[in-house]
Amino acid sequence: MFVSPMLLQRMEEPFNHDDFISELKLDEIRLIYSHMDSVKLYTRHKNEVTKKFPELMDLGIPKGKVLDGELILTDQNGHPDFEAIMSRFQITNQDKIQRSSHRCPVHFCAFDILYHEGESVIYLPLSERKKTSWVPWLARMVVYQRFVG
């Protein structure tokens, strides 16, 4: 099930306000991780890319969850590597995808939960959606830290 993600908004000047949070932007590939009937992966443009990332099929995320986040690949120093993730994203041959998924697996960094237990939670404030009790299954997934104000 695809759910449109919230997109960044451009601000002309920096600001600090308790009604807003700031999060790290990894500048990688935006991904909607949907586990309703089965696991499906979508780009923010509604392209299904499930077969491109077999290493994300069994993260232990329970059915009924739809998460918004980013796919990353890291370099030897643990820093996100945009060129590497784009190269990986462009592979179409299933044999090469399987080899790449073992040699250089991607990581999913979740920063929002859109569905919980099969129900939309988009109407809730972002701070409520980020409750850690909703995301205890941290297999190959990283949960973003957030900063208030």
PDB file of C-alpha atoms in Angstrom:
ATOM      1  CA  MET A   1       0.000   0.000   0.000  1.00  0.00           C
ATOM      2  CA  PHE A   2       1.487   3.326  -1.068  1.00  0.00           C
ATOM      3  CA  VAL A   3       1.053   6.393   1.129  1.00  0.00           C
ATOM      4  CA  SER A   4       2.343   9.771  -0.055  1.00  0.00           C
ATOM      5  CA  PRO A   5       5.117  10.997   2.231  1.00  0.00           C
ATOM      6  CA  MET A   6       5.376  14.448   3.742  1.00  0.00           C
ATOM      7  CA  LEU A   7       7.932  16.439   1.821  1.00  0.00           C
ATOM      8  CA  LEU A   8      10.452  18.982   3.023  1.00  0.00           C
ATOM      9  CA  GLN A   9       9.512  22.621   3.062  1.00  0.00           C
ATOM     10  CA  ARG A  10      11.977  25.302   2.173  1.00  0.00           C
ATOM     11  CA  MET A  11      12.470  28.146   4.640  1.00  0.00           C
ATOM     12  CA  GLU A  12      14.248  31.352   3.731  1.00  0.00           C
ATOM     13  CA  GLU A  13      15.801  31.766   7.175  1.00  0.00           C
ATOM     14  CA  PRO A  14      16.650  29.447  10.068  1.00  0.00           C
ATOM     15  CA  PHE A  15      14.229  29.436  12.966  1.00  0.00           C
ATOM     16  CA  ASN A  16      13.750  27.822  16.339  1.00  0.00           C
ATOM     17  CA  HIS A  17      10.273  26.919  17.560  1.00  0.00           C
ATOM     18  CA  ASP A  18       9.014  24.188  19.905  1.00  0.00           C
ATOM     19  CA  ASP A  19       6.205  23.256  17.473  1.00  0.00           C
ATOM     20  CA  PHE A  20       8.810  21.994  14.984  1.00  0.00           C
ATOM     21  CA  ILE A  21      11.488  19.330  15.054  1.00  0.00           C
ATOM     22  CA  SER A  22      14.682  19.111  13.045  1.00  0.00           C
ATOM     23  CA  GLU A  23      16.122  15.844  11.812  1.00  0.00           C
ATOM     24  CA  LEU A  24      19.250  14.837   9.992  1.00  0.00           C
ATOM     25  CA  LYS A  25      18.810  14.718   6.227  1.00  0.00           C
ATOM     26  CA  LEU A  26      20.877  11.886   4.844  1.00  0.00           C
ATOM     27  CA  ASP A  27      20.294  12.887   1.209  1.00  0.00           C
ATOM     28  CA  GLU A  28      19.776   9.352   0.047  1.00  0.00           C
ATOM     29  CA  ILE A  29      16.700   7.653  -1.518  1.00  0.00           C
ATOM     30  CA  ARG A  30      13.301   8.319   0.058  1.00  0.00           C
ATOM     31  CA  LEU A  31      11.437   5.073   0.682  1.00  0.00           C
ATOM     32  CA  ILE A  32       7.978   4.082   1.876  1.00  0.00           C
ATOM     33  CA  TYR A  33       8.188   0.708   3.655  1.00  0.00           C
ATOM     34  CA  SER A  34       4.723  -0.855   3.609  1.00  0.00           C
ATOM     35  CA  HIS A  35       3.905  -4.083   5.429  1.00  0.00           C
ATOM     36  CA  MET A  36       0.175  -4.530   5.140  1.00  0.00           C
ATOM     37  CA  ASP A  37      -0.515  -7.902   3.437  1.00  0.00           C
ATOM     38  CA  SER A  38       3.115  -8.319   2.380  1.00  0.00           C
ATOM     39  CA  VAL A  39       6.211  -6.118   2.334  1.00  0.00           C
ATOM     40  CA  LYS A  40       6.233  -3.566  -0.473  1.00  0.00           C
ATOM     41  CA  LEU A  41       8.787  -0.816  -1.028  1.00  0.00           C
ATOM     42  CA  TYR A  42       7.959   2.402  -2.861  1.00  0.00           C
ATOM     43  CA  THR A  43       9.809   5.532  -3.877  1.00  0.00           C
ATOM     44  CA  ARG A  44       8.206   8.868  -3.063  1.00  0.00           C
ATOM     45  CA  HIS A  45       6.987   8.944  -6.693  1.00  0.00           C
ATOM     46  CA  LYS A  46       4.940   5.744  -6.176  1.00  0.00           C
ATOM     47  CA  ASN A  47       7.340   3.446  -8.040  1.00  0.00           C
ATOM     48  CA  GLU A  48       7.407  -0.014  -6.497  1.00  0.00           C
ATOM     49  CA  VAL A  49      11.024  -1.108  -5.939  1.00  0.00           C
ATOM     50  CA  THR A  50      10.475  -4.166  -3.750  1.00  0.00           C
ATOM     51  CA  LYS A  51      12.555  -6.525  -5.919  1.00  0.00           C
ATOM     52  CA  LYS A  52      15.536  -4.160  -5.890  1.00  0.00           C
ATOM     53  CA  PHE A  53      16.202  -4.583  -2.153  1.00  0.00           C
ATOM     54  CA  PRO A  54      15.684  -8.204  -1.049  1.00  0.00           C
ATOM     55  CA  GLU A  55      17.665  -7.598   2.143  1.00  0.00           C
ATOM     56  CA  LEU A  56      14.781  -5.430   3.426  1.00  0.00           C
ATOM     57  CA  MET A  57      12.121  -8.132   3.113  1.00  0.00           C
ATOM     58  CA  ASP A  58      12.536  -9.569   6.610  1.00  0.00           C
ATOM     59  CA  LEU A  59      13.233  -6.723   9.013  1.00  0.00           C
ATOM     60  CA  GLY A  60      10.842  -8.078  11.606  1.00  0.00           C
ATOM     61  CA  ILE A  61       8.451  -5.166  11.156  1.00  0.00           C
ATOM     62  CA  PRO A  62       4.958  -6.402  12.032  1.00  0.00           C
ATOM     63  CA  LYS A  63       2.070  -6.347   9.578  1.00  0.00           C
ATOM     64  CA  GLY A  64       0.003  -3.200   9.632  1.00  0.00           C
ATOM     65  CA  LYS A  65       2.938  -0.774   9.530  1.00  0.00           C
ATOM     66  CA  VAL A  66       3.756   1.791   6.857  1.00  0.00           C
ATOM     67  CA  LEU A  67       6.980   3.684   7.484  1.00  0.00           C
ATOM     68  CA  ASP A  68       8.549   6.687   5.790  1.00  0.00           C
ATOM     69  CA  GLY A  69      12.313   6.897   5.635  1.00  0.00           C
ATOM     70  CA  GLU A  70      15.437   6.770   3.529  1.00  0.00           C
ATOM     71  CA  LEU A  71      17.556   4.025   2.019  1.00  0.00           C
ATOM     72  CA  ILE A  72      21.251   4.453   2.644  1.00  0.00           C
ATOM     73  CA  LEU A  73      24.503   2.759   1.799  1.00  0.00           C
ATOM     74  CA  THR A  74      27.524   3.727   3.829  1.00  0.00           C
ATOM     75  CA  ASP A  75      31.171   4.071   2.878  1.00  0.00           C
ATOM     76  CA  GLN A  76      34.039   2.408   4.789  1.00  0.00           C
ATOM     77  CA  ASN A  77      33.827   5.192   7.416  1.00  0.00           C
ATOM     78  CA  GLY A  78      30.105   4.697   8.015  1.00  0.00           C
ATOM     79  CA  HIS A  79      29.053   7.860   6.165  1.00  0.00           C
ATOM     80  CA  PRO A  80      26.128   7.802   3.723  1.00  0.00           C
ATOM     81  CA  ASP A  81      27.351   7.375   0.137  1.00  0.00           C
ATOM     82  CA  PHE A  82      24.897   8.861  -2.361  1.00  0.00           C
ATOM     83  CA  GLU A  83      26.775   7.609  -5.441  1.00  0.00           C
ATOM     84  CA  ALA A  84      26.809   4.064  -4.059  1.00  0.00           C
ATOM     85  CA  ILE A  85      23.074   4.005  -3.340  1.00  0.00           C
ATOM     86  CA  MET A  86      22.296   5.437  -6.775  1.00  0.00           C
ATOM     87  CA  SER A  87      24.465   2.790  -8.442  1.00  0.00           C
ATOM     88  CA  ARG A  88      22.710   0.103  -6.448  1.00  0.00           C
ATOM     89  CA  PHE A  89      19.279   1.569  -7.245  1.00  0.00           C
ATOM     90  CA  GLN A  90      19.958   1.412 -10.984  1.00  0.00           C
ATOM     91  CA  ILE A  91      20.717  -2.334 -11.053  1.00  0.00           C
ATOM     92  CA  THR A  92      17.939  -4.190 -12.869  1.00  0.00           C
ATOM     93  CA  ASN A  93      19.388  -7.702 -13.270  1.00  0.00           C
ATOM     94  CA  GLN A  94      18.021  -9.947 -10.478  1.00  0.00           C
ATOM     95  CA  ASP A  95      21.256 -11.956 -10.154  1.00  0.00           C
ATOM     96  CA  LYS A  96      23.259  -8.743  -9.714  1.00  0.00           C
ATOM     97  CA  ILE A  97      20.672  -7.437  -7.239  1.00  0.00           C
ATOM     98  CA  GLN A  98      21.022 -10.622  -5.146  1.00  0.00           C
ATOM     99  CA  ARG A  99      24.832 -10.417  -5.169  1.00  0.00           C
ATOM    100  CA  SER A 100      24.759  -6.715  -4.282  1.00  0.00           C
ATOM    101  CA  SER A 101      22.301  -7.305  -1.446  1.00  0.00           C
ATOM    102  CA  HIS A 102      24.867  -9.622   0.203  1.00  0.00           C
ATOM    103  CA  ARG A 103      28.010  -7.679  -0.702  1.00  0.00           C
ATOM    104  CA  CYS A 104      26.756  -4.185   0.155  1.00  0.00           C
ATOM    105  CA  PRO A 105      23.339  -4.306   1.851  1.00  0.00           C
ATOM    106  CA  VAL A 106      21.293  -1.145   2.139  1.00  0.00           C
ATOM    107  CA  HIS A 107      19.910   0.193   5.414  1.00  0.00           C
ATOM    108  CA  PHE A 108      16.474   1.655   5.949  1.00  0.00           C
ATOM    109  CA  CYS A 109      16.384   4.742   8.181  1.00  0.00           C
ATOM    110  CA  ALA A 110      12.821   5.310   9.362  1.00  0.00           C
ATOM    111  CA  PHE A 111      11.782   8.789  10.417  1.00  0.00           C
ATOM    112  CA  ASP A 112       7.991   8.578  10.442  1.00  0.00           C
ATOM    113  CA  ILE A 113       5.248   6.007  10.915  1.00  0.00           C
ATOM    114  CA  LEU A 114       2.207   6.499   8.677  1.00  0.00           C
ATOM    115  CA  TYR A 115       0.176   3.390   9.585  1.00  0.00           C
ATOM    116  CA  HIS A 116       0.217   1.517  12.886  1.00  0.00           C
ATOM    117  CA  GLU A 117      -1.672  -1.764  13.378  1.00  0.00           C
ATOM    118  CA  GLY A 118      -3.318  -1.270   9.982  1.00  0.00           C
ATOM    119  CA  GLU A 119      -4.753   2.168  10.794  1.00  0.00           C
ATOM    120  CA  SER A 120      -3.622   5.555   9.524  1.00  0.00           C
ATOM    121  CA  VAL A 121      -1.921   7.654  12.197  1.00  0.00           C
ATOM    122  CA  ILE A 122      -1.128  10.590   9.907  1.00  0.00           C
ATOM    123  CA  TYR A 123      -3.680  12.726  11.754  1.00  0.00           C
ATOM    124  CA  LEU A 124      -1.609  12.448  14.955  1.00  0.00           C
ATOM    125  CA  PRO A 125       1.102  15.011  15.742  1.00  0.00           C
ATOM    126  CA  LEU A 126       4.532  13.889  14.548  1.00  0.00           C
ATOM    127  CA  SER A 127       5.775  13.697  18.148  1.00  0.00           C
ATOM    128  CA  GLU A 128       3.079  11.106  18.905  1.00  0.00           C
ATOM    129  CA  ARG A 129       3.921   9.088  15.792  1.00  0.00           C
ATOM    130  CA  LYS A 130       7.541   8.886  16.885  1.00  0.00           C
ATOM    131  CA  LYS A 131       6.759   6.936  20.058  1.00  0.00           C
ATOM    132  CA  THR A 132       9.495   4.366  20.465  1.00  0.00           C
ATOM    133  CA  SER A 133       6.970   1.796  21.689  1.00  0.00           C
ATOM    134  CA  TRP A 134       5.750   1.621  18.092  1.00  0.00           C
ATOM    135  CA  VAL A 135       9.191   0.811  16.658  1.00  0.00           C
ATOM    136  CA  PRO A 136      10.869  -1.813  18.876  1.00  0.00           C
ATOM    137  CA  TRP A 137      11.907  -4.003  15.912  1.00  0.00           C
ATOM    138  CA  LEU A 138      15.271  -2.577  14.889  1.00  0.00           C
ATOM    139  CA  ALA A 139      16.686  -5.241  12.553  1.00  0.00           C
ATOM    140  CA  ARG A 140      18.447  -3.564   9.596  1.00  0.00           C
ATOM    141  CA  MET A 141      16.670  -0.330  10.393  1.00  0.00           C
ATOM    142  CA  VAL A 142      17.910   2.853  12.027  1.00  0.00           C
ATOM    143  CA  VAL A 143      15.493   5.139  13.853  1.00  0.00           C
ATOM    144  CA  TYR A 144      16.347   8.807  13.501  1.00  0.00           C
ATOM    145  CA  GLN A 145      17.136  10.979  16.460  1.00  0.00           C
ATOM    146  CA  ARG A 146      15.178  14.186  16.538  1.00  0.00           C
ATOM    147  CA  PHE A 147      15.819  17.622  17.930  1.00  0.00           C
ATOM    148  CA  VAL A 148      13.037  19.836  19.284  1.00  0.00           C
ATOM    149  CA  GLY A 149      13.037  23.513  18.298  1.00  0.00           C
TER     150      GLY A 149
END
